[in-house]
PDB file of C-alpha atoms in Angstrom:
ATOM      1  CA  MET A   1      28.560 -35.565  52.430  1.00  0.00           C
ATOM      2  CA  ILE A   2      28.212 -34.178  48.947  1.00  0.00           C
ATOM      3  CA  ALA A   3      25.743 -35.316  46.305  1.00  0.00           C
ATOM      4  CA  LEU A   4      25.555 -34.368  42.668  1.00  0.00           C
ATOM      5  CA  ILE A   5      22.189 -35.360  41.220  1.00  0.00           C
ATOM      6  CA  GLN A   6      21.016 -35.757  37.649  1.00  0.00           C
ATOM      7  CA  ARG A   7      17.556 -36.597  36.369  1.00  0.00           C
ATOM      8  CA  VAL A   8      17.778 -39.523  33.984  1.00  0.00           C
ATOM      9  CA  THR A   9      15.529 -41.561  31.722  1.00  0.00           C
ATOM     10  CA  GLN A  10      17.934 -44.442  32.297  1.00  0.00           C
ATOM     11  CA  ALA A  11      21.337 -44.995  33.853  1.00  0.00           C
ATOM     12  CA  LYS A  12      23.609 -47.937  34.539  1.00  0.00           C
ATOM     13  CA  VAL A  13      26.988 -48.756  36.029  1.00  0.00           C
ATOM     14  CA  ASP A  14      29.175 -51.323  34.290  1.00  0.00           C
ATOM     15  CA  ILE A  15      32.318 -52.800  35.827  1.00  0.00           C
ATOM     16  CA  ALA A  16      34.519 -54.946  33.616  1.00  0.00           C
ATOM     17  CA  GLY A  17      31.655 -55.378  31.155  1.00  0.00           C
ATOM     18  CA  GLU A  18      29.153 -56.461  33.809  1.00  0.00           C
ATOM     19  CA  THR A  19      26.184 -54.268  34.765  1.00  0.00           C
ATOM     20  CA  VAL A  20      26.183 -53.876  38.552  1.00  0.00           C
ATOM     21  CA  GLY A  21      23.408 -51.298  38.827  1.00  0.00           C
ATOM     22  CA  ALA A  22      20.730 -49.930  36.512  1.00  0.00           C
ATOM     23  CA  ILE A  23      17.564 -47.840  36.639  1.00  0.00           C
ATOM     24  CA  ASN A  24      15.062 -46.410  34.229  1.00  0.00           C
ATOM     25  CA  GLN A  25      13.556 -42.982  35.035  1.00  0.00           C
ATOM     26  CA  GLY A  26      14.885 -41.498  38.227  1.00  0.00           C
ATOM     27  CA  LEU A  27      17.937 -39.874  39.742  1.00  0.00           C
ATOM     28  CA  LEU A  28      21.587 -40.688  39.281  1.00  0.00           C
ATOM     29  CA  VAL A  29      23.300 -39.641  42.506  1.00  0.00           C
ATOM     30  CA  LEU A  30      27.086 -39.239  42.588  1.00  0.00           C
ATOM     31  CA  LEU A  31      27.932 -39.367  46.295  1.00  0.00           C
ATOM     32  CA  GLY A  32      31.085 -38.122  47.990  1.00  0.00           C
ATOM     33  CA  VAL A  33      31.457 -39.245  51.610  1.00  0.00           C
ATOM     34  CA  GLU A  34      33.695 -37.225  53.919  1.00  0.00           C
ATOM     35  CA  LYS A  35      35.494 -38.187  57.157  1.00  0.00           C
ATOM     36  CA  ASP A  36      33.055 -36.574  59.565  1.00  0.00           C
ATOM     37  CA  ASP A  37      29.896 -37.855  57.894  1.00  0.00           C
ATOM     38  CA  ASN A  38      27.552 -40.001  59.936  1.00  0.00           C
ATOM     39  CA  GLU A  39      24.220 -41.785  59.684  1.00  0.00           C
ATOM     40  CA  GLN A  40      22.282 -38.639  60.634  1.00  0.00           C
ATOM     41  CA  LYS A  41      23.861 -36.672  57.767  1.00  0.00           C
ATOM     42  CA  ALA A  42      23.183 -39.547  55.377  1.00  0.00           C
ATOM     43  CA  LYS A  43      19.506 -39.699  56.371  1.00  0.00           C
ATOM     44  CA  ARG A  44      19.108 -35.927  55.973  1.00  0.00           C
ATOM     45  CA  LEU A  45      20.727 -35.984  52.535  1.00  0.00           C
ATOM     46  CA  CYS A  46      18.505 -38.882  51.496  1.00  0.00           C
ATOM     47  CA  GLU A  47      15.396 -36.983  52.624  1.00  0.00           C
ATOM     48  CA  LYS A  48      16.468 -33.933  50.645  1.00  0.00           C
ATOM     49  CA  VAL A  49      17.334 -35.817  47.463  1.00  0.00           C
ATOM     50  CA  CYS A  50      14.137 -37.868  47.592  1.00  0.00           C
ATOM     51  CA  GLY A  51      12.088 -34.750  48.330  1.00  0.00           C
ATOM     52  CA  TYR A  52      13.320 -32.489  45.518  1.00  0.00           C
ATOM     53  CA  ARG A  53      10.378 -31.704  43.262  1.00  0.00           C
ATOM     54  CA  ILE A  54      12.177 -31.911  39.928  1.00  0.00           C
ATOM     55  CA  PHE A  55       9.870 -34.141  37.887  1.00  0.00           C
ATOM     56  CA  SER A  56       6.970 -32.873  35.792  1.00  0.00           C
ATOM     57  CA  ASP A  57       3.359 -33.380  36.789  1.00  0.00           C
ATOM     58  CA  GLU A  58       0.396 -33.760  34.411  1.00  0.00           C
ATOM     59  CA  ASN A  59       0.519 -29.987  33.741  1.00  0.00           C
ATOM     60  CA  ASP A  60       4.215 -30.173  32.785  1.00  0.00           C
ATOM     61  CA  LYS A  61       5.270 -28.294  35.939  1.00  0.00           C
ATOM     62  CA  MET A  62       8.170 -29.500  38.072  1.00  0.00           C
ATOM     63  CA  ASN A  63       6.010 -30.520  40.984  1.00  0.00           C
ATOM     64  CA  LEU A  64       6.796 -34.176  41.727  1.00  0.00           C
ATOM     65  CA  ASN A  65       9.597 -35.825  43.657  1.00  0.00           C
ATOM     66  CA  VAL A  66      11.254 -39.014  42.429  1.00  0.00           C
ATOM     67  CA  GLN A  67       8.902 -41.279  44.385  1.00  0.00           C
ATOM     68  CA  GLN A  68       5.768 -39.497  43.164  1.00  0.00           C
ATOM     69  CA  ALA A  69       7.079 -39.777  39.587  1.00  0.00           C
ATOM     70  CA  GLY A  70       7.580 -43.532  40.009  1.00  0.00           C
ATOM     71  CA  GLY A  71      11.334 -43.207  39.613  1.00  0.00           C
ATOM     72  CA  SER A  72      14.334 -44.896  41.175  1.00  0.00           C
ATOM     73  CA  LEU A  73      17.713 -43.885  42.568  1.00  0.00           C
ATOM     74  CA  LEU A  74      21.100 -45.117  41.401  1.00  0.00           C
ATOM     75  CA  VAL A  75      23.776 -44.051  43.905  1.00  0.00           C
ATOM     76  CA  VAL A  76      27.396 -44.168  42.770  1.00  0.00           C
ATOM     77  CA  SER A  77      30.356 -43.544  45.056  1.00  0.00           C
ATOM     78  CA  GLN A  78      32.414 -40.603  43.774  1.00  0.00           C
ATOM     79  CA  PHE A  79      35.278 -39.719  46.123  1.00  0.00           C
ATOM     80  CA  THR A  80      36.442 -36.854  43.895  1.00  0.00           C
ATOM     81  CA  LEU A  81      33.490 -34.751  45.113  1.00  0.00           C
ATOM     82  CA  ALA A  82      35.314 -34.459  48.451  1.00  0.00           C
ATOM     83  CA  ALA A  83      38.398 -32.963  46.784  1.00  0.00           C
ATOM     84  CA  GLU A  84      40.063 -29.899  48.256  1.00  0.00           C
ATOM     85  CA  THR A  85      40.720 -27.539  45.353  1.00  0.00           C
ATOM     86  CA  GLN A  86      41.336 -24.200  47.084  1.00  0.00           C
ATOM     87  CA  LYS A  87      44.988 -23.881  46.165  1.00  0.00           C
ATOM     88  CA  GLY A  88      47.430 -25.335  43.742  1.00  0.00           C
ATOM     89  CA  MET A  89      46.797 -27.654  40.855  1.00  0.00           C
ATOM     90  CA  ARG A  90      46.835 -30.936  42.768  1.00  0.00           C
ATOM     91  CA  PRO A  91      43.532 -31.656  44.526  1.00  0.00           C
ATOM     92  CA  GLY A  92      43.736 -33.079  48.038  1.00  0.00           C
ATOM     93  CA  PHE A  93      41.538 -35.907  49.206  1.00  0.00           C
ATOM     94  CA  SER A  94      42.273 -35.902  52.929  1.00  0.00           C
ATOM     95  CA  ASN A  95      38.657 -34.898  53.716  1.00  0.00           C
ATOM     96  CA  GLY A  96      37.340 -38.040  52.049  1.00  0.00           C
ATOM     97  CA  ALA A  97      36.184 -40.927  54.204  1.00  0.00           C
ATOM     98  CA  PRO A  98      38.571 -43.878  54.329  1.00  0.00           C
ATOM     99  CA  GLN A  99      37.785 -46.796  52.075  1.00  0.00           C
ATOM    100  CA  ASN A 100      36.442 -49.813  53.970  1.00  0.00           C
TER     101      ASN A 100
END
């Protein structure tokens, strides 16, 4: 399981002109799920992402996690994060979890 996180003041996902997810301040999480991932790995990743102290406190120091900062999470599936790019110019996606 691979996550790419970005602090945002707002983020949204539109599909065919319709907003299907939106947040104000918080974290945009692009999530790549691999074949061998399981619920335990997902819980551990969630704990880590939610625990990162990357929001400023009252002294302008990065000391707060997303919950303490009153933020939200927007998680977006991104299978390309599971790409195999070690050789050649065509990435492989065989490590990615099957689409259900």
